[in-house]
Coordinates of C-alpha atoms and ligand atoms in Angstrom, one line a residue:
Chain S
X19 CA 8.5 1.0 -45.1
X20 CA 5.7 -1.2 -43.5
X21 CA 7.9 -3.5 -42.4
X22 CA 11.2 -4.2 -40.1
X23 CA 11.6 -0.3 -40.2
X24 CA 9.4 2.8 -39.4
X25 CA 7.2 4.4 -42.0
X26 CA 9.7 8.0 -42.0
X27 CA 12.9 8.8 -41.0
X28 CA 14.3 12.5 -39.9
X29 CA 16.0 15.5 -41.4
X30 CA 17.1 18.0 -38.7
X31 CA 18.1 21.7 -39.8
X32 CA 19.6 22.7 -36.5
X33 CA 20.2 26.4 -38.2
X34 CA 16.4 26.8 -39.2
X35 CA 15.5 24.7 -36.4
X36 CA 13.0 22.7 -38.6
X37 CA 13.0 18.6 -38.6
X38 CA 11.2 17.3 -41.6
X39 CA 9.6 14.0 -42.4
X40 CA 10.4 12.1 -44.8
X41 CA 8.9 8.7 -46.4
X42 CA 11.4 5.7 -46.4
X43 CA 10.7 4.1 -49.3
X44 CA 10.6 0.1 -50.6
X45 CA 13.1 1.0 -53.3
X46 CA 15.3 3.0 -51.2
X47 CA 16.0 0.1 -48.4
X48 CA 16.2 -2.4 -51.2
X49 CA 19.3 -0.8 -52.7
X50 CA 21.1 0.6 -49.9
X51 CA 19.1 -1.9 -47.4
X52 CA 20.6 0.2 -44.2
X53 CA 23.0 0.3 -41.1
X54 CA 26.1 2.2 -42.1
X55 CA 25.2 1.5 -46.2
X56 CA 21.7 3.4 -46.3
X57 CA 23.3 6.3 -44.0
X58 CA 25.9 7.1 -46.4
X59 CA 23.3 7.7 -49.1
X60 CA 21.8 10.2 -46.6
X61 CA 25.0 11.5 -46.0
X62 CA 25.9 12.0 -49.3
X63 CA 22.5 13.4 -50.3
X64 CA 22.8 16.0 -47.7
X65 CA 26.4 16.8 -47.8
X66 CA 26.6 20.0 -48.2
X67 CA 25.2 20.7 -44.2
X68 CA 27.9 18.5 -42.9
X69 CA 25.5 16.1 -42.0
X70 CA 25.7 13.3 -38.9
X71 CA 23.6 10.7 -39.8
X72 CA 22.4 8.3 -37.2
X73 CA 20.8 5.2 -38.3
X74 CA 19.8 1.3 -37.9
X75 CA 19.7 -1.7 -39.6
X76 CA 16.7 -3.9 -40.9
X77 CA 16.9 -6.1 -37.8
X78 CA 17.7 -3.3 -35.2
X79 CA 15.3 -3.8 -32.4
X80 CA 14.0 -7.1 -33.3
X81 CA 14.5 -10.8 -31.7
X82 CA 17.6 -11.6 -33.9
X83 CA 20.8 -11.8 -31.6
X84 CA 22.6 -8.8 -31.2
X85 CA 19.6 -6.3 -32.6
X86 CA 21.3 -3.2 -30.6
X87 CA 23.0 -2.0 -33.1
X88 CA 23.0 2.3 -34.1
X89 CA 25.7 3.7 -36.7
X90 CA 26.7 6.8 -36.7
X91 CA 28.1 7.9 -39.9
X92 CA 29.6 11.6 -40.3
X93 CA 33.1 13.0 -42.0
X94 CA 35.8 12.1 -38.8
X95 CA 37.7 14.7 -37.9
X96 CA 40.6 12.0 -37.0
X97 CA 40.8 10.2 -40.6
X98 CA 39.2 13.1 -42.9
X99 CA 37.1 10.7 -44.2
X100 CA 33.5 9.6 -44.1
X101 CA 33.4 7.1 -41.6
X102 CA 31.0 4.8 -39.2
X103 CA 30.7 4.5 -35.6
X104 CA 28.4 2.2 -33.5
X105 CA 26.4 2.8 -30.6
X106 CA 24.7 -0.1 -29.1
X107 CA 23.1 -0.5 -25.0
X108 CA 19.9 0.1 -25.8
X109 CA 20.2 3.2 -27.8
X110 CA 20.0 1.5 -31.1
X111 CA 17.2 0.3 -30.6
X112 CA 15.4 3.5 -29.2
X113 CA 16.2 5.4 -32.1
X114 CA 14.4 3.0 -33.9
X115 CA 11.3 3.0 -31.4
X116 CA 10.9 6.9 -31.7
X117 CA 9.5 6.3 -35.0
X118 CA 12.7 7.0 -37.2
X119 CA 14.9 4.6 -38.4
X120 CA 17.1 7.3 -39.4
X121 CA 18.0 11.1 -38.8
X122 CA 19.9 13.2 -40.6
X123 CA 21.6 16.3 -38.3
X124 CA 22.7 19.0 -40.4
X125 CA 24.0 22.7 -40.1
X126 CA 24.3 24.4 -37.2
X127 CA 22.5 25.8 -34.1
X128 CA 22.7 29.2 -32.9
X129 CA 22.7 28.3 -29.3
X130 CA 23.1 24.7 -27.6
X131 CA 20.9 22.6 -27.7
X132 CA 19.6 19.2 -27.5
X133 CA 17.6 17.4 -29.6
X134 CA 14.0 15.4 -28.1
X135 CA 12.7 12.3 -30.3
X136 CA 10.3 10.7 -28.8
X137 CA 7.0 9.0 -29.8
X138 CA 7.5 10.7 -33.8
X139 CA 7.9 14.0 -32.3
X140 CA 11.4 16.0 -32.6
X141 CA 12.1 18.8 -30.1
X142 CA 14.4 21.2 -30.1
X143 CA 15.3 21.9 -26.9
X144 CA 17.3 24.7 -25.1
X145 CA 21.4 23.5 -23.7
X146 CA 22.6 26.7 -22.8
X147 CA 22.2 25.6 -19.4
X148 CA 23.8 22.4 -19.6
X149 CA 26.5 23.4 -21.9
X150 CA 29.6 22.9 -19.5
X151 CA 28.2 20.4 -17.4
X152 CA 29.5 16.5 -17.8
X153 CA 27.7 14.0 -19.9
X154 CA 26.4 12.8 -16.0
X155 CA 24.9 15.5 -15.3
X156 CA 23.4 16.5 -18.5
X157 CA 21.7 12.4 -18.6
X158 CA 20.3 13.3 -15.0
X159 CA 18.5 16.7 -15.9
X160 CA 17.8 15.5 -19.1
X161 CA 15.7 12.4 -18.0
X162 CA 14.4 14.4 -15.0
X163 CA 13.1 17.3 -17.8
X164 CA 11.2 14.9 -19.6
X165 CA 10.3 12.6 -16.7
X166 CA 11.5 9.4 -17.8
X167 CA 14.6 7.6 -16.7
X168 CA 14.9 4.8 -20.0
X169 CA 15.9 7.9 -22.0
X170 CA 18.4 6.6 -24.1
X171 CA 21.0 9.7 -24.9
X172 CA 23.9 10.2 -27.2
X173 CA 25.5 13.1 -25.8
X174 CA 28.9 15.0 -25.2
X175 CA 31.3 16.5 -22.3
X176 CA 34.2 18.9 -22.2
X177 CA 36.0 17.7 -25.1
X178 CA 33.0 17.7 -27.3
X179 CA 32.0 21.1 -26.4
X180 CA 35.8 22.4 -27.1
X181 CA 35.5 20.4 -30.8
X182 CA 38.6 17.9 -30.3
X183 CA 39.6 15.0 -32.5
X184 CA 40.2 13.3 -29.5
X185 CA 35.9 13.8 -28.0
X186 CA 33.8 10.8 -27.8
X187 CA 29.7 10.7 -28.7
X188 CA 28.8 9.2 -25.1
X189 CA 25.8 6.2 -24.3
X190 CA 24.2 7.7 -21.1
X191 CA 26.6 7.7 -18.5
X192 CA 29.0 5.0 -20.6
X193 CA 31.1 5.0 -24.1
X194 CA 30.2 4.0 -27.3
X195 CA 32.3 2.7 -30.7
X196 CA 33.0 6.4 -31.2
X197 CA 36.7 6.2 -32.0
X198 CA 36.5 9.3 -34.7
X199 CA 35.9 12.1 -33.0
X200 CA 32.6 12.5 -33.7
X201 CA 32.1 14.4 -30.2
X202 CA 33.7 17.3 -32.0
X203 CA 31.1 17.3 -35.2
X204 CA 28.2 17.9 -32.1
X205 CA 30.4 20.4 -30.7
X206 CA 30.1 22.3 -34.2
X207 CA 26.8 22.1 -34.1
X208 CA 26.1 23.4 -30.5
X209 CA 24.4 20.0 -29.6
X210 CA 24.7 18.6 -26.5
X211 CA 22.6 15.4 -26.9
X212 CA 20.1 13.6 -28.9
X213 CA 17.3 12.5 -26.6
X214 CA 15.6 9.2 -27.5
X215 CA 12.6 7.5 -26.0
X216 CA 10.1 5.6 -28.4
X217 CA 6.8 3.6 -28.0
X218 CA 7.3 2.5 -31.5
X219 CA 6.2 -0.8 -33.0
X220 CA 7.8 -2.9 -35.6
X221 CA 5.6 -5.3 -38.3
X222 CA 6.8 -8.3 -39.7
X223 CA 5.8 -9.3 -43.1
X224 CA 5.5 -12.9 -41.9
X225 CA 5.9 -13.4 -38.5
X226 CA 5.8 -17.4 -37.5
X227 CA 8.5 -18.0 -40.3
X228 CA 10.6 -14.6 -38.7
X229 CA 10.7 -16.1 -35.4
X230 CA 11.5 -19.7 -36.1
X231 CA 14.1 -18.9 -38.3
X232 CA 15.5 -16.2 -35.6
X233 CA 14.8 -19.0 -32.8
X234 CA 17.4 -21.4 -34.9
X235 CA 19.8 -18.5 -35.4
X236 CA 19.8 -17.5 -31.9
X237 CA 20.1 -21.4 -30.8
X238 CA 23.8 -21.5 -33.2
X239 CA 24.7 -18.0 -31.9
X240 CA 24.5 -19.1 -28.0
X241 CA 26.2 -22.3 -28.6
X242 CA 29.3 -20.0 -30.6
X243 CA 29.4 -17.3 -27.9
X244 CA 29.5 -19.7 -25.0
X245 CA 29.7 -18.9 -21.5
X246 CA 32.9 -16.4 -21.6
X247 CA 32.1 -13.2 -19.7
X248 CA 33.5 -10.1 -19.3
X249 CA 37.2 -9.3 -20.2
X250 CA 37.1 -13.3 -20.9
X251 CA 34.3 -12.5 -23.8
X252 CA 37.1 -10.2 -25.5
X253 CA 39.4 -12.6 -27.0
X254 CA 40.6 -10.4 -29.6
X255 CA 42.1 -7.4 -27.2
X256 CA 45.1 -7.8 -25.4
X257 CA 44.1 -7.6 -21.8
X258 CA 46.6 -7.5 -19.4
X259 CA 46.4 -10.5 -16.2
X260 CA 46.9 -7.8 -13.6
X261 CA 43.9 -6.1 -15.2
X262 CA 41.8 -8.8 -15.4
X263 CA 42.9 -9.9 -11.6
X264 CA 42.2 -5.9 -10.8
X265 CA 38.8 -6.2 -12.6
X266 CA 37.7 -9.5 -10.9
X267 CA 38.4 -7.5 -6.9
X268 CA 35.6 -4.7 -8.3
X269 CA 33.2 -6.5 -10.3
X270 CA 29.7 -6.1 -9.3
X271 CA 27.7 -7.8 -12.2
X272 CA 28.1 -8.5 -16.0
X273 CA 25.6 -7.1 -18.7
X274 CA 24.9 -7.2 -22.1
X275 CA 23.6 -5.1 -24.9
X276 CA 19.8 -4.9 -26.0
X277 CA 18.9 -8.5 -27.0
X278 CA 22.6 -9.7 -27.2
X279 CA 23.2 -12.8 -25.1
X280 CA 27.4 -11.7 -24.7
X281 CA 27.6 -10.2 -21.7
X282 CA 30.9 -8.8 -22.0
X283 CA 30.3 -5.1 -20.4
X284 CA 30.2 -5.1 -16.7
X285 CA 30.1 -3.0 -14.2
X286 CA 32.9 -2.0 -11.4
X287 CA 32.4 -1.2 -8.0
X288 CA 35.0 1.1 -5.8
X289 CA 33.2 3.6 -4.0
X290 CA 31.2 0.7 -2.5
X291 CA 31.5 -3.3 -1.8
X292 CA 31.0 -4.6 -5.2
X293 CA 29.3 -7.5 -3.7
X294 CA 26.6 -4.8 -2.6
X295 CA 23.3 -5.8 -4.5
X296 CA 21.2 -3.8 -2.6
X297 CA 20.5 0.0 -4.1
X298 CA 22.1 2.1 -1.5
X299 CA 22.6 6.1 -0.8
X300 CA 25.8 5.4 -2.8
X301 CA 24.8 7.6 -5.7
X302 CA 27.9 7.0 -8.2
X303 CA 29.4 3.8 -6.7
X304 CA 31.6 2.6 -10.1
X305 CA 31.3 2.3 -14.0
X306 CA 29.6 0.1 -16.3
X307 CA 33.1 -0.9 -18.6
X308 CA 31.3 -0.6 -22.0
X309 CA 34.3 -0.5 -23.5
X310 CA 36.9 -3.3 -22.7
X311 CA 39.7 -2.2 -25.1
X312 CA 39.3 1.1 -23.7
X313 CA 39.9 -0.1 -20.3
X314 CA 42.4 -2.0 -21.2
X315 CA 44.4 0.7 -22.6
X316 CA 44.4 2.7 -19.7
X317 CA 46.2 0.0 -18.2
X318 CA 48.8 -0.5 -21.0
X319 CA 49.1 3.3 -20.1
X320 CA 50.6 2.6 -17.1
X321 CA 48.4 3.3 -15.0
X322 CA 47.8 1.6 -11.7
X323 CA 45.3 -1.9 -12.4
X324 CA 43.3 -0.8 -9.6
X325 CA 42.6 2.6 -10.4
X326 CA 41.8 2.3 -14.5
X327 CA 38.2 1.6 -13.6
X328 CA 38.0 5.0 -12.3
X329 CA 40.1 6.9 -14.8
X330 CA 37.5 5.1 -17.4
X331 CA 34.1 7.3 -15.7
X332 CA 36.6 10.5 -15.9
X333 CA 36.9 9.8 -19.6
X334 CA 33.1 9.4 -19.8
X335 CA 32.5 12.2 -17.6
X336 CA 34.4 14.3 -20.0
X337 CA 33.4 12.8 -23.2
X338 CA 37.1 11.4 -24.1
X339 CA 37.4 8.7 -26.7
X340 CA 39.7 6.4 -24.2
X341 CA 42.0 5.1 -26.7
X342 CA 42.6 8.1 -28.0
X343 CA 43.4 10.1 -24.6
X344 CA 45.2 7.0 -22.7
X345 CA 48.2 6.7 -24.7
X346 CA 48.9 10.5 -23.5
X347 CA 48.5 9.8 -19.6
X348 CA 52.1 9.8 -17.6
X349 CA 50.5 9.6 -14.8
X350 CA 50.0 6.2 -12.9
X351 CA 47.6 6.9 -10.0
X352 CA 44.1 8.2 -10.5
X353 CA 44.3 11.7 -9.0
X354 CA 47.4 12.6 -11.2
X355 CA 45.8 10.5 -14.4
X356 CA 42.3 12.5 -13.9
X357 CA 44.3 15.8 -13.4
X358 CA 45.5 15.2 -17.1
X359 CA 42.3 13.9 -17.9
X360 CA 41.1 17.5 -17.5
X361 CA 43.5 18.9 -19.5
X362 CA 43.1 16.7 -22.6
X363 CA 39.4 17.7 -22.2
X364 CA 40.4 21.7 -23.0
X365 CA 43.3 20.8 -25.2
X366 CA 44.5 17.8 -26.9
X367 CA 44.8 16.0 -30.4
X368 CA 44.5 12.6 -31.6
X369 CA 46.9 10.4 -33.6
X370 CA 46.1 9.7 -37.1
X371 CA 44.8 6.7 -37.9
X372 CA 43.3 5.1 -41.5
X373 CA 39.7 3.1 -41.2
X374 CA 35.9 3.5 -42.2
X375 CA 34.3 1.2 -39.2
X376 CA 35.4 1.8 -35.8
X377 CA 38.1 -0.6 -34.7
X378 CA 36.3 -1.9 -31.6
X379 CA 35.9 -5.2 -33.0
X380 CA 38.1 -7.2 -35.8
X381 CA 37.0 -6.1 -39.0
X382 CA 35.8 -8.9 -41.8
X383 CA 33.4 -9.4 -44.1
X384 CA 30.8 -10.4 -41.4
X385 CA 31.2 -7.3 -39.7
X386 CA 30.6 -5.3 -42.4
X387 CA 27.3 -7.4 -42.9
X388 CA 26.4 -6.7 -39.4
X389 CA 27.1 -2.4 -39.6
X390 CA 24.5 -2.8 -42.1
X391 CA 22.1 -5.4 -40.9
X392 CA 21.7 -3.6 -37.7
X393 CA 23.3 -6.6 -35.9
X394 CA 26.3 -6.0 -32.8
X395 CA 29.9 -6.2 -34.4
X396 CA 31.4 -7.1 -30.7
X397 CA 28.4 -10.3 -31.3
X398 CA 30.1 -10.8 -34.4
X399 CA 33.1 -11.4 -33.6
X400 CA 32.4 -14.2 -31.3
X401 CA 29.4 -15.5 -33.9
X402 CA 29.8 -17.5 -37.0
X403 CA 25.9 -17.6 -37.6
X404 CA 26.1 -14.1 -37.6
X405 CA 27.0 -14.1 -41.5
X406 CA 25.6 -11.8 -44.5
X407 CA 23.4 -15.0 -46.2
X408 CA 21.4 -15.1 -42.4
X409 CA 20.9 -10.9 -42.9
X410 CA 19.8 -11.9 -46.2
X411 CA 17.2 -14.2 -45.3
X412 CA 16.0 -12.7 -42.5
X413 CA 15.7 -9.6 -44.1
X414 CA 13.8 -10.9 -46.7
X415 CA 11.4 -13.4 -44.7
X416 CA 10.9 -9.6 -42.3
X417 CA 10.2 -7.4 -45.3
X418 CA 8.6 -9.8 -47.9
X419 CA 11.5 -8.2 -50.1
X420 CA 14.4 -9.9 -51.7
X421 CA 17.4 -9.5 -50.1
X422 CA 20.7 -11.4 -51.6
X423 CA 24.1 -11.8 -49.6
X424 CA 25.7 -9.5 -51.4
X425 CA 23.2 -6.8 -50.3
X426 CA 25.3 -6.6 -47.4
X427 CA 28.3 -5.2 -48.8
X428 CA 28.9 -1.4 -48.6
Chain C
X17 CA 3.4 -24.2 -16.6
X18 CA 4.6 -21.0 -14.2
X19 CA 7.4 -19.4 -14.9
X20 CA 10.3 -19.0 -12.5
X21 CA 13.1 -16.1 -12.3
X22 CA 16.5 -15.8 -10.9
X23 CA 17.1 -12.5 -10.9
X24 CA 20.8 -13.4 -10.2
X25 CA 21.2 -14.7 -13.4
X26 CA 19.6 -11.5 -15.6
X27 CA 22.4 -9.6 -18.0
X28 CA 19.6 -6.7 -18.5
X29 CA 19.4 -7.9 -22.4
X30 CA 15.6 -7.1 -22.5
X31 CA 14.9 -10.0 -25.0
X32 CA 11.9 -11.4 -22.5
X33 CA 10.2 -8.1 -23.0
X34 CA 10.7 -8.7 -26.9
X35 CA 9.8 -11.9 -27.2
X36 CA 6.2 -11.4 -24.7
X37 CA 5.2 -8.4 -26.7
X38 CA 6.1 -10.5 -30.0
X39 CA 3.8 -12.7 -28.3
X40 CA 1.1 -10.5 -28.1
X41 CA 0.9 -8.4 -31.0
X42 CA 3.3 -10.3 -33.9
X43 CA 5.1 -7.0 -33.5
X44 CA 8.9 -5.9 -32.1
X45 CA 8.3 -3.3 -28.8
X46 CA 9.2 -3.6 -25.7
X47 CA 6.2 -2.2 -24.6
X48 CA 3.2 -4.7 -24.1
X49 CA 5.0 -7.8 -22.5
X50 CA 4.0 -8.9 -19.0
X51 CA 7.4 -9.1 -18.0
X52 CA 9.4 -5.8 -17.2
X53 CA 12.8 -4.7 -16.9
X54 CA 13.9 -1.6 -14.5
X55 CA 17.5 -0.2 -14.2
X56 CA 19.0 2.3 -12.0
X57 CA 21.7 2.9 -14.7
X58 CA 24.3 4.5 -12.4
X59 CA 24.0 2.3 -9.2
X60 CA 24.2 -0.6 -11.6
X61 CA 20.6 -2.2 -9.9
X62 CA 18.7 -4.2 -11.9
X63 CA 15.6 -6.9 -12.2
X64 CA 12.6 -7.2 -13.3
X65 CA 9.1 -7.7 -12.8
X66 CA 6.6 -10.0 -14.4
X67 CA 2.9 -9.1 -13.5
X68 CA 0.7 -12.7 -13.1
X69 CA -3.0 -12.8 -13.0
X70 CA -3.0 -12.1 -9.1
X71 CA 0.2 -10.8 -8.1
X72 CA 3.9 -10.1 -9.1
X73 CA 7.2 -11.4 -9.0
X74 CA 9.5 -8.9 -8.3
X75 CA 12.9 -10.3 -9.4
X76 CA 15.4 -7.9 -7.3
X77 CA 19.2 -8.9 -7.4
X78 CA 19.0 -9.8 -3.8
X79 CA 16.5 -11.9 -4.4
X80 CA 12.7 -13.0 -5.2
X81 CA 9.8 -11.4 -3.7
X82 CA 6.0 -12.3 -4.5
X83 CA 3.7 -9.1 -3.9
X84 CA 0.3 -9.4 -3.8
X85 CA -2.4 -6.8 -6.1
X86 CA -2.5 -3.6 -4.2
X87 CA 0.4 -4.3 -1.7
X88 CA 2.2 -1.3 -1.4
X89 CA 6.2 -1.9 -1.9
X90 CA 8.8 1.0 -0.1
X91 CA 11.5 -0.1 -2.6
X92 CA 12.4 2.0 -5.8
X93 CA 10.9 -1.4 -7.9
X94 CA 8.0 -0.7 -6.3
X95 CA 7.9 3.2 -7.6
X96 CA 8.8 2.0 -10.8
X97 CA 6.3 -0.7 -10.9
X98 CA 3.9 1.8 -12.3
X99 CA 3.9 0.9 -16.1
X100 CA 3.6 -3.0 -15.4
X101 CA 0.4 -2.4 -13.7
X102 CA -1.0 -1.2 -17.3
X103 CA -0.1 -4.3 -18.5
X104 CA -1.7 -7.6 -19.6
X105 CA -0.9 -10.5 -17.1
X106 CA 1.4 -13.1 -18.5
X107 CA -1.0 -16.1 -19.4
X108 CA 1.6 -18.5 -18.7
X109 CA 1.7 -19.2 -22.7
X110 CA 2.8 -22.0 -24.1
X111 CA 6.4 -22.2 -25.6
X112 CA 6.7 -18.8 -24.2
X113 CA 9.2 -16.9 -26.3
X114 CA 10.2 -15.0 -22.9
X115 CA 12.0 -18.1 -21.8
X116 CA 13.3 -19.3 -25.5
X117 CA 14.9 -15.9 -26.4
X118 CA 16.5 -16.0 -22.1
X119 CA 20.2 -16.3 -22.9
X120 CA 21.0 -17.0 -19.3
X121 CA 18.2 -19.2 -18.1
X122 CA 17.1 -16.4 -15.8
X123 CA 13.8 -17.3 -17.0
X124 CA 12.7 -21.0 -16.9
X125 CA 9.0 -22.9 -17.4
X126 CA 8.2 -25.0 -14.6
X127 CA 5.3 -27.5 -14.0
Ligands
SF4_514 S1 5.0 -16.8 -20.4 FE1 4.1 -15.9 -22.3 S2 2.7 -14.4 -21.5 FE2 4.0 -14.9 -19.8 S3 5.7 -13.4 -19.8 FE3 6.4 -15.2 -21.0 S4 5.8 -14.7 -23.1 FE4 4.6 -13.3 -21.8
SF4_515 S1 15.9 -12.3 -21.4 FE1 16.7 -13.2 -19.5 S2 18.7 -12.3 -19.2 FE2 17.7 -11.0 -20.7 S3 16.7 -9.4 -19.5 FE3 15.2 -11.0 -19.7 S4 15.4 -12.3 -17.9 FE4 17.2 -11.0 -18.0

């Protein structure tokens, strides 16, 4: 594609330890278009190495609000089915910026490993060494290996490496949509992480009609999402008030995702003062709370308001999906919770439940729009102007393709 | 016009690097815009940096500092002020997309 995508995208043997490029082509992208839809065309074609696909959308990494958006798209060990998965922070849009839109995993690698995109160039690089160690660790000597620190990594702990239903494909240090298990499939396939870091570049078909029309959508979007931050951005997740009160002592700042203007992540400080804004010797002072309904289920767990914040970077540490691992907690302090936590990472299942998107955001027809424009479901939700006809259009003005509604439909 | 930052205000969303290299080459990157991001992800510290014809605003969450070309800075924005210095300064453009894609108004023209 010359436009709004890179010119290859990535297939990864991990047995043969070969990655080959291949051409994305016009036709392809105008019938499957991308996000979740164009990754289960991949997946299908390459079914038979029980592929993980990771992809973006047309309008990942661009100006349109909400642009963060990755899918993952691999057969869940939770459902049984095919099924998608986002990752957002800024790891969509590195993916993209490596100089592949998409990347097929398949097979198997003999030893751990971890795979290196960066600048159009996939390494395969030796885990054995950080095999065992927590997704922390493994983003420290990772970005110190290859001397930058806005690596962007999708990685896995504990329960990845011991293949549970209940492992989580980790952002960094944080979560992602990953409610499927997916932590299990990398497992499998001896992969500790996929390393992204791109200096990519994306063309525009016609540029001054692109931006206008983004500057209009972007105008509707920030009047629709409003100034609700934080646990107050989440209207759809039932939040607990002694959470929210809990949250509100520890809160150092809020954040949002690549290009998103919702800043409902934030982060939590109780190894320090949250109202510290200077970087101090305090290495690991709290956790960013990527993942509201997470937190908050660690809270409807019983456990202690105070202490959920905590039991979240345990679960991250470890690579646990948090909603599947919380329910299971009967502890209600943090020492006896992260005890367990331990244990769920070397043995543990999760409960059955039926759905192709992760349910991290109410699902509608808009948010299957966005899994395949490339656009923020969590944005969706709170977004109106967010809506398959705008993908359509500015998927059309950013290719010089045709692109109709209905496109945007898996 | 100058532009004016309140680094208090930043949610790390990145879009003022997009829209200032969108500015400078009609293409999306976040890797030719005067203005710069840096994060130490696990501390949770943030800003940016915008590099002007003379000097650069260093937008720290405690607060603004101006350093001058070839001042030497003992803070980790400092030692990650390296890539910026590559850059082109911001020329100040007009309707510059840095401020119009700012969800927060961290970023705002002034006279
Ligand atoms: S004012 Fe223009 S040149 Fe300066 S940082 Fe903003 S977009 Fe870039
Ligand atoms: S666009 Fe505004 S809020 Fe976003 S990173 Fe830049 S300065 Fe911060």
């Amino acid at each position: 594609m010359d436009n709004m995508y890179t010119e290859y995208y990535l297939v990864v043997d991990l047995a043969t330890g070969e990655a080959e490029e291949i051409e994305l082509e016009e036709e392809f992208v105008q019938e499957y278009v991308g996000g979740a839809k164009l990754n289960m065309a991949l997946y299908e074609e390459h079914k038979d190495g029980d592929p993980i696909v990771l992809g973006t959308g047309l309008l990942t990494g661009t100006l349109v609000p909400g642009s963060c958006l990755g899918v993952i798209t691999a057969k869940s060990p939770v459902t049984g089915k095919v099924a998608h998965a986002p990752f957002t922070w800024s790891a969509g849009a590195e993916l993209k910026l490596t100089g592949y839109s998409f990347v097929v995993i398949k097979n198997k690698a003999a030893n751990p490993t971890y795979l290196w995109l960066h600048d159009e160039i996939a390494d395969f690089v030796d885990a054995s060494e950080l095999w065992g160690k927590n997704t922390w660790d493994a983003v420290d000597v990772i970005r110190d290996e290859q001397g930058e620190d806005r690596i962007q990594l999708l990685s896995i702990g504990k329960a990845g490496e011991n293949k549970l239903s209940t492992a989580m494909i980790t952002n960094n240090y944080w979560g992602t949509g990953d409610r499927f298990g997916f932590g299990a499939l990398f497992g499998e396939k001896n992969l500790k992480s996929v390393a992204m870091r791109g200096m990519g570049e994306l063309e525009v078909d016609d540029p001054d009609a692109f931006i206008e029309k983004t500057k209009s959508v972007f105008d509707d979007v920030k009047s629709q999402v409003g100034d609700a931050k934080g646990l107050d951005a989440i209207d759809y997740a039932k939040i607990p008030a002694d959470l929210k009160d809990a949250a509100k002592k520890q809160l150092h700042r809020v954040e949002a995702d690549f290009n998103s203007p919702l800043a409902y992540k934030f982060f939590l400080k109780y190894r320090e003062d949250p109202s510290v804004m200077l970087s101090t010797d305090v290495e690991e002072p709290g956790v960013l709370v990527s993942d509201p309904i997470g937190y908050a289920a660690i809270a409807n767990a019983g456990v202690v308001p105070a202490d959920a914040g905590e039991v979240l970077e345990a679960m991250f540490k470890l690579g646990l999906n948090p909603v599947a691992v919380a329910s299971k907690l009967t502890a209600k302090d943090k020492a006896g919770a992260i005890a367990e936590l331990e244990k769920f990472a070397e043995s543990s299942e999760a409960d059955k439940f039926d759905a192709v998107f992760s349910p991290i955001a109410p699902m509608s027809d808009r948010t299957e729009a966005a899994y395949i424009a490339g656009i923020c479901p969590v944005l969706v939700a709170k977004a109106e102007a967010l809506n398959a006809d705008i993908f359509a259009e500015l998927a059309s003005i950013g290719t010089g393709l045709d692109f109709k509604a209905d496109a945007f439909k898996m | 016009m100058t532009i004016q930052v309140d680094p208090q205000k930043c949610i790390n969303c990145g879009a003022c690097e997009l829209g200032c290299s969108f500015y400078r080459d009609e293409v999306f990157t976040t890797m030719s815009s005067s203005v710069m991001m840096y994060r130490e992800e696990k501390r949770n510290y943030f800003g940016l940096m915008l590099k002007r014809e003379d000097d650069m605003i260093l937008g720290r969450p405690e607060g603004v500092e101006i350093q001058k070309e070839g001042e030497a800075s003992d803070s980790d924005a400092g030692a990650s002020a390296k890539p910026i210095l590559l850059r082109e300064p911001c020329d100040e453009c007009k309707d510059a997309l840095c401020v119009r894609f700012c969800p927060t108004g961290c970023l705002i023209e002034v006279d």
